[in-house]
């Protein structure tokens, strides 16, 4: 009987030890995950967000607020990544305002205590 060597999966950036990943990459990955999850909870991944089975504005509010806190607190460390992440955050905040039956007052929307009012 001969044993065949098992095939090893190709290398992935996720295979690195957490200690080896630069902080800007960890922060950026977390921000992108929050951004993606927020968009999903707003139903933006579906053709008609209003009828999306994944739409949950309460969950979206939490994710957007967490993203706002992360981006605001780490903006000085993000370098070139800060601008696109802020733009994505602002897009989510605007989409949330549009999706709300009764929009929050300016400055009271998700994450706006960190970013200021979004119109």
PDB file of C-alpha atoms in Angstrom:
ATOM      1  CA  UNK A   1       0.000   0.000   0.000  1.00  0.00           C
ATOM      2  CA  UNK A   2       1.336   3.363  -0.917  1.00  0.00           C
ATOM      3  CA  UNK A   3       0.142   6.532   0.644  1.00  0.00           C
ATOM      4  CA  UNK A   4      -0.276   9.517  -1.581  1.00  0.00           C
ATOM      5  CA  UNK A   5       0.693  12.843  -0.124  1.00  0.00           C
ATOM      6  CA  UNK A   6      -2.270  15.018   0.659  1.00  0.00           C
ATOM      7  CA  UNK A   7      -2.603  18.070  -1.494  1.00  0.00           C
ATOM      8  CA  UNK A   8      -2.043  21.272   0.382  1.00  0.00           C
ATOM      9  CA  UNK A   9      -4.427  24.118  -0.279  1.00  0.00           C
ATOM     10  CA  UNK A  10      -2.881  27.164  -1.946  1.00  0.00           C
ATOM     11  CA  UNK A  11      -1.565  29.890   0.331  1.00  0.00           C
ATOM     12  CA  UNK A  12      -4.080  32.475   1.440  1.00  0.00           C
ATOM     13  CA  UNK A  13      -3.399  35.758   3.256  1.00  0.00           C
ATOM     14  CA  UNK A  14      -5.676  34.408   5.985  1.00  0.00           C
ATOM     15  CA  UNK A  15      -3.084  31.690   6.685  1.00  0.00           C
ATOM     16  CA  UNK A  16      -0.750  34.195   8.345  1.00  0.00           C
ATOM     17  CA  UNK A  17      -0.473  34.454  12.087  1.00  0.00           C
ATOM     18  CA  UNK A  18      -2.329  37.449  13.436  1.00  0.00           C
ATOM     19  CA  UNK A  19       0.947  38.783  14.839  1.00  0.00           C
ATOM     20  CA  UNK A  20       2.353  38.987  11.299  1.00  0.00           C
ATOM     21  CA  UNK A  21      -0.468  41.113   9.873  1.00  0.00           C
ATOM     22  CA  UNK A  22       0.144  44.879   9.936  1.00  0.00           C
ATOM     23  CA  UNK A  23      -2.347  46.827  12.042  1.00  0.00           C
ATOM     24  CA  UNK A  24      -3.598  48.861   9.065  1.00  0.00           C
ATOM     25  CA  UNK A  25      -4.558  45.605   7.337  1.00  0.00           C
ATOM     26  CA  UNK A  26      -6.388  44.292  10.409  1.00  0.00           C
ATOM     27  CA  UNK A  27      -8.290  47.576  10.780  1.00  0.00           C
ATOM     28  CA  UNK A  28      -9.082  47.715   7.056  1.00  0.00           C
ATOM     29  CA  UNK A  29     -10.341  44.127   7.003  1.00  0.00           C
ATOM     30  CA  UNK A  30     -12.581  44.781   9.995  1.00  0.00           C
ATOM     31  CA  UNK A  31     -13.911  47.948   8.356  1.00  0.00           C
ATOM     32  CA  UNK A  32     -14.615  46.177   5.067  1.00  0.00           C
ATOM     33  CA  UNK A  33     -16.442  43.406   6.921  1.00  0.00           C
ATOM     34  CA  UNK A  34     -18.588  45.962   8.780  1.00  0.00           C
ATOM     35  CA  UNK A  35     -19.205  47.843   5.533  1.00  0.00           C
ATOM     36  CA  UNK A  36     -20.248  44.684   3.690  1.00  0.00           C
ATOM     37  CA  UNK A  37     -22.456  43.453   6.523  1.00  0.00           C
ATOM     38  CA  UNK A  38     -24.108  46.872   6.814  1.00  0.00           C
ATOM     39  CA  UNK A  39     -24.862  46.927   3.083  1.00  0.00           C
ATOM     40  CA  UNK A  40     -26.293  43.414   3.312  1.00  0.00           C
ATOM     41  CA  UNK A  41     -28.545  44.391   6.244  1.00  0.00           C
ATOM     42  CA  UNK A  42     -29.779  47.395   4.263  1.00  0.00           C
ATOM     43  CA  UNK A  43     -30.716  44.987   1.459  1.00  0.00           C
ATOM     44  CA  UNK A  44     -28.326  46.641  -0.982  1.00  0.00           C
ATOM     45  CA  UNK A  45     -27.130  43.304  -2.349  1.00  0.00           C
ATOM     46  CA  UNK A  46     -30.596  42.592  -3.759  1.00  0.00           C
ATOM     47  CA  UNK A  47     -32.275  44.063  -6.829  1.00  0.00           C
ATOM     48  CA  UNK A  48     -35.001  45.584  -4.644  1.00  0.00           C
ATOM     49  CA  UNK A  49     -33.609  46.479  -1.214  1.00  0.00           C
ATOM     50  CA  UNK A  50     -37.095  47.122   0.185  1.00  0.00           C
ATOM     51  CA  UNK A  51     -38.074  43.481  -0.303  1.00  0.00           C
ATOM     52  CA  UNK A  52     -34.745  41.915   0.610  1.00  0.00           C
ATOM     53  CA  UNK A  53     -35.090  38.999   3.036  1.00  0.00           C
ATOM     54  CA  UNK A  54     -31.829  40.160   4.643  1.00  0.00           C
ATOM     55  CA  UNK A  55     -33.015  43.693   5.349  1.00  0.00           C
ATOM     56  CA  UNK A  56     -32.873  44.540   9.044  1.00  0.00           C
ATOM     57  CA  UNK A  57     -32.506  48.232   9.834  1.00  0.00           C
ATOM     58  CA  UNK A  58     -31.852  47.652  13.533  1.00  0.00           C
ATOM     59  CA  UNK A  59     -28.886  45.415  12.695  1.00  0.00           C
ATOM     60  CA  UNK A  60     -27.751  47.858   9.990  1.00  0.00           C
ATOM     61  CA  UNK A  61     -27.774  50.704  12.534  1.00  0.00           C
ATOM     62  CA  UNK A  62     -25.479  48.754  14.849  1.00  0.00           C
ATOM     63  CA  UNK A  63     -23.059  47.819  12.072  1.00  0.00           C
ATOM     64  CA  UNK A  64     -22.925  51.363  10.675  1.00  0.00           C
ATOM     65  CA  UNK A  65     -22.321  52.830  14.124  1.00  0.00           C
ATOM     66  CA  UNK A  66     -19.501  50.336  14.767  1.00  0.00           C
ATOM     67  CA  UNK A  67     -17.977  51.159  11.373  1.00  0.00           C
ATOM     68  CA  UNK A  68     -18.192  54.900  12.091  1.00  0.00           C
ATOM     69  CA  UNK A  69     -16.429  54.443  15.423  1.00  0.00           C
ATOM     70  CA  UNK A  70     -13.693  52.305  13.897  1.00  0.00           C
ATOM     71  CA  UNK A  71     -13.061  54.564  10.908  1.00  0.00           C
ATOM     72  CA  UNK A  72     -13.128  57.735  12.996  1.00  0.00           C
ATOM     73  CA  UNK A  73     -10.843  56.350  15.705  1.00  0.00           C
ATOM     74  CA  UNK A  74      -8.310  54.915  13.266  1.00  0.00           C
ATOM     75  CA  UNK A  75      -8.380  57.457  10.412  1.00  0.00           C
ATOM     76  CA  UNK A  76      -4.881  58.734  11.183  1.00  0.00           C
ATOM     77  CA  UNK A  77      -3.447  55.223  10.804  1.00  0.00           C
ATOM     78  CA  UNK A  78      -5.313  54.217   7.649  1.00  0.00           C
ATOM     79  CA  UNK A  79      -3.448  56.470   5.234  1.00  0.00           C
ATOM     80  CA  UNK A  80      -4.776  56.022   1.701  1.00  0.00           C
ATOM     81  CA  UNK A  81      -7.456  53.630   2.962  1.00  0.00           C
ATOM     82  CA  UNK A  82      -9.190  56.276   5.106  1.00  0.00           C
ATOM     83  CA  UNK A  83     -10.852  58.170   2.232  1.00  0.00           C
ATOM     84  CA  UNK A  84     -12.542  55.193   0.552  1.00  0.00           C
ATOM     85  CA  UNK A  85     -13.668  53.807   3.916  1.00  0.00           C
ATOM     86  CA  UNK A  86     -15.167  57.182   4.888  1.00  0.00           C
ATOM     87  CA  UNK A  87     -16.907  57.354   1.502  1.00  0.00           C
ATOM     88  CA  UNK A  88     -18.334  53.865   1.973  1.00  0.00           C
ATOM     89  CA  UNK A  89     -19.489  54.740   5.476  1.00  0.00           C
ATOM     90  CA  UNK A  90     -21.199  57.894   4.258  1.00  0.00           C
ATOM     91  CA  UNK A  91     -22.920  55.924   1.488  1.00  0.00           C
ATOM     92  CA  UNK A  92     -24.275  53.475   4.065  1.00  0.00           C
ATOM     93  CA  UNK A  93     -25.441  56.317   6.286  1.00  0.00           C
ATOM     94  CA  UNK A  94     -27.295  57.914   3.366  1.00  0.00           C
ATOM     95  CA  UNK A  95     -28.797  54.575   2.314  1.00  0.00           C
ATOM     96  CA  UNK A  96     -29.974  54.032   5.890  1.00  0.00           C
ATOM     97  CA  UNK A  97     -31.628  57.458   5.932  1.00  0.00           C
ATOM     98  CA  UNK A  98     -33.399  56.695   2.641  1.00  0.00           C
ATOM     99  CA  UNK A  99     -34.529  53.261   3.884  1.00  0.00           C
ATOM    100  CA  UNK A 100     -35.985  54.562   7.133  1.00  0.00           C
ATOM    101  CA  UNK A 101     -39.742  55.144   7.227  1.00  0.00           C
ATOM    102  CA  UNK A 102     -39.120  57.966   9.708  1.00  0.00           C
ATOM    103  CA  UNK A 103     -35.581  59.251   9.164  1.00  0.00           C
ATOM    104  CA  UNK A 104     -33.521  60.222  12.196  1.00  0.00           C
ATOM    105  CA  UNK A 105     -32.964  63.896  12.893  1.00  0.00           C
ATOM    106  CA  UNK A 106     -29.671  65.231  11.483  1.00  0.00           C
ATOM    107  CA  UNK A 107     -26.869  64.098  13.761  1.00  0.00           C
ATOM    108  CA  UNK A 108     -28.952  61.264  15.249  1.00  0.00           C
ATOM    109  CA  UNK A 109     -28.522  58.665  12.495  1.00  0.00           C
ATOM    110  CA  UNK A 110     -26.266  55.631  12.815  1.00  0.00           C
ATOM    111  CA  UNK A 111     -22.687  56.657  13.493  1.00  0.00           C
ATOM    112  CA  UNK A 112     -23.425  60.363  13.213  1.00  0.00           C
ATOM    113  CA  UNK A 113     -22.255  61.026  16.760  1.00  0.00           C
ATOM    114  CA  UNK A 114     -18.795  60.096  15.397  1.00  0.00           C
ATOM    115  CA  UNK A 115     -18.993  61.556  11.884  1.00  0.00           C
ATOM    116  CA  UNK A 116     -21.337  64.496  12.257  1.00  0.00           C
ATOM    117  CA  UNK A 117     -24.651  64.849  10.407  1.00  0.00           C
ATOM    118  CA  UNK A 118     -25.025  63.150   7.042  1.00  0.00           C
ATOM    119  CA  UNK A 119     -27.656  64.516   4.662  1.00  0.00           C
TER     120      UNK A 119
END
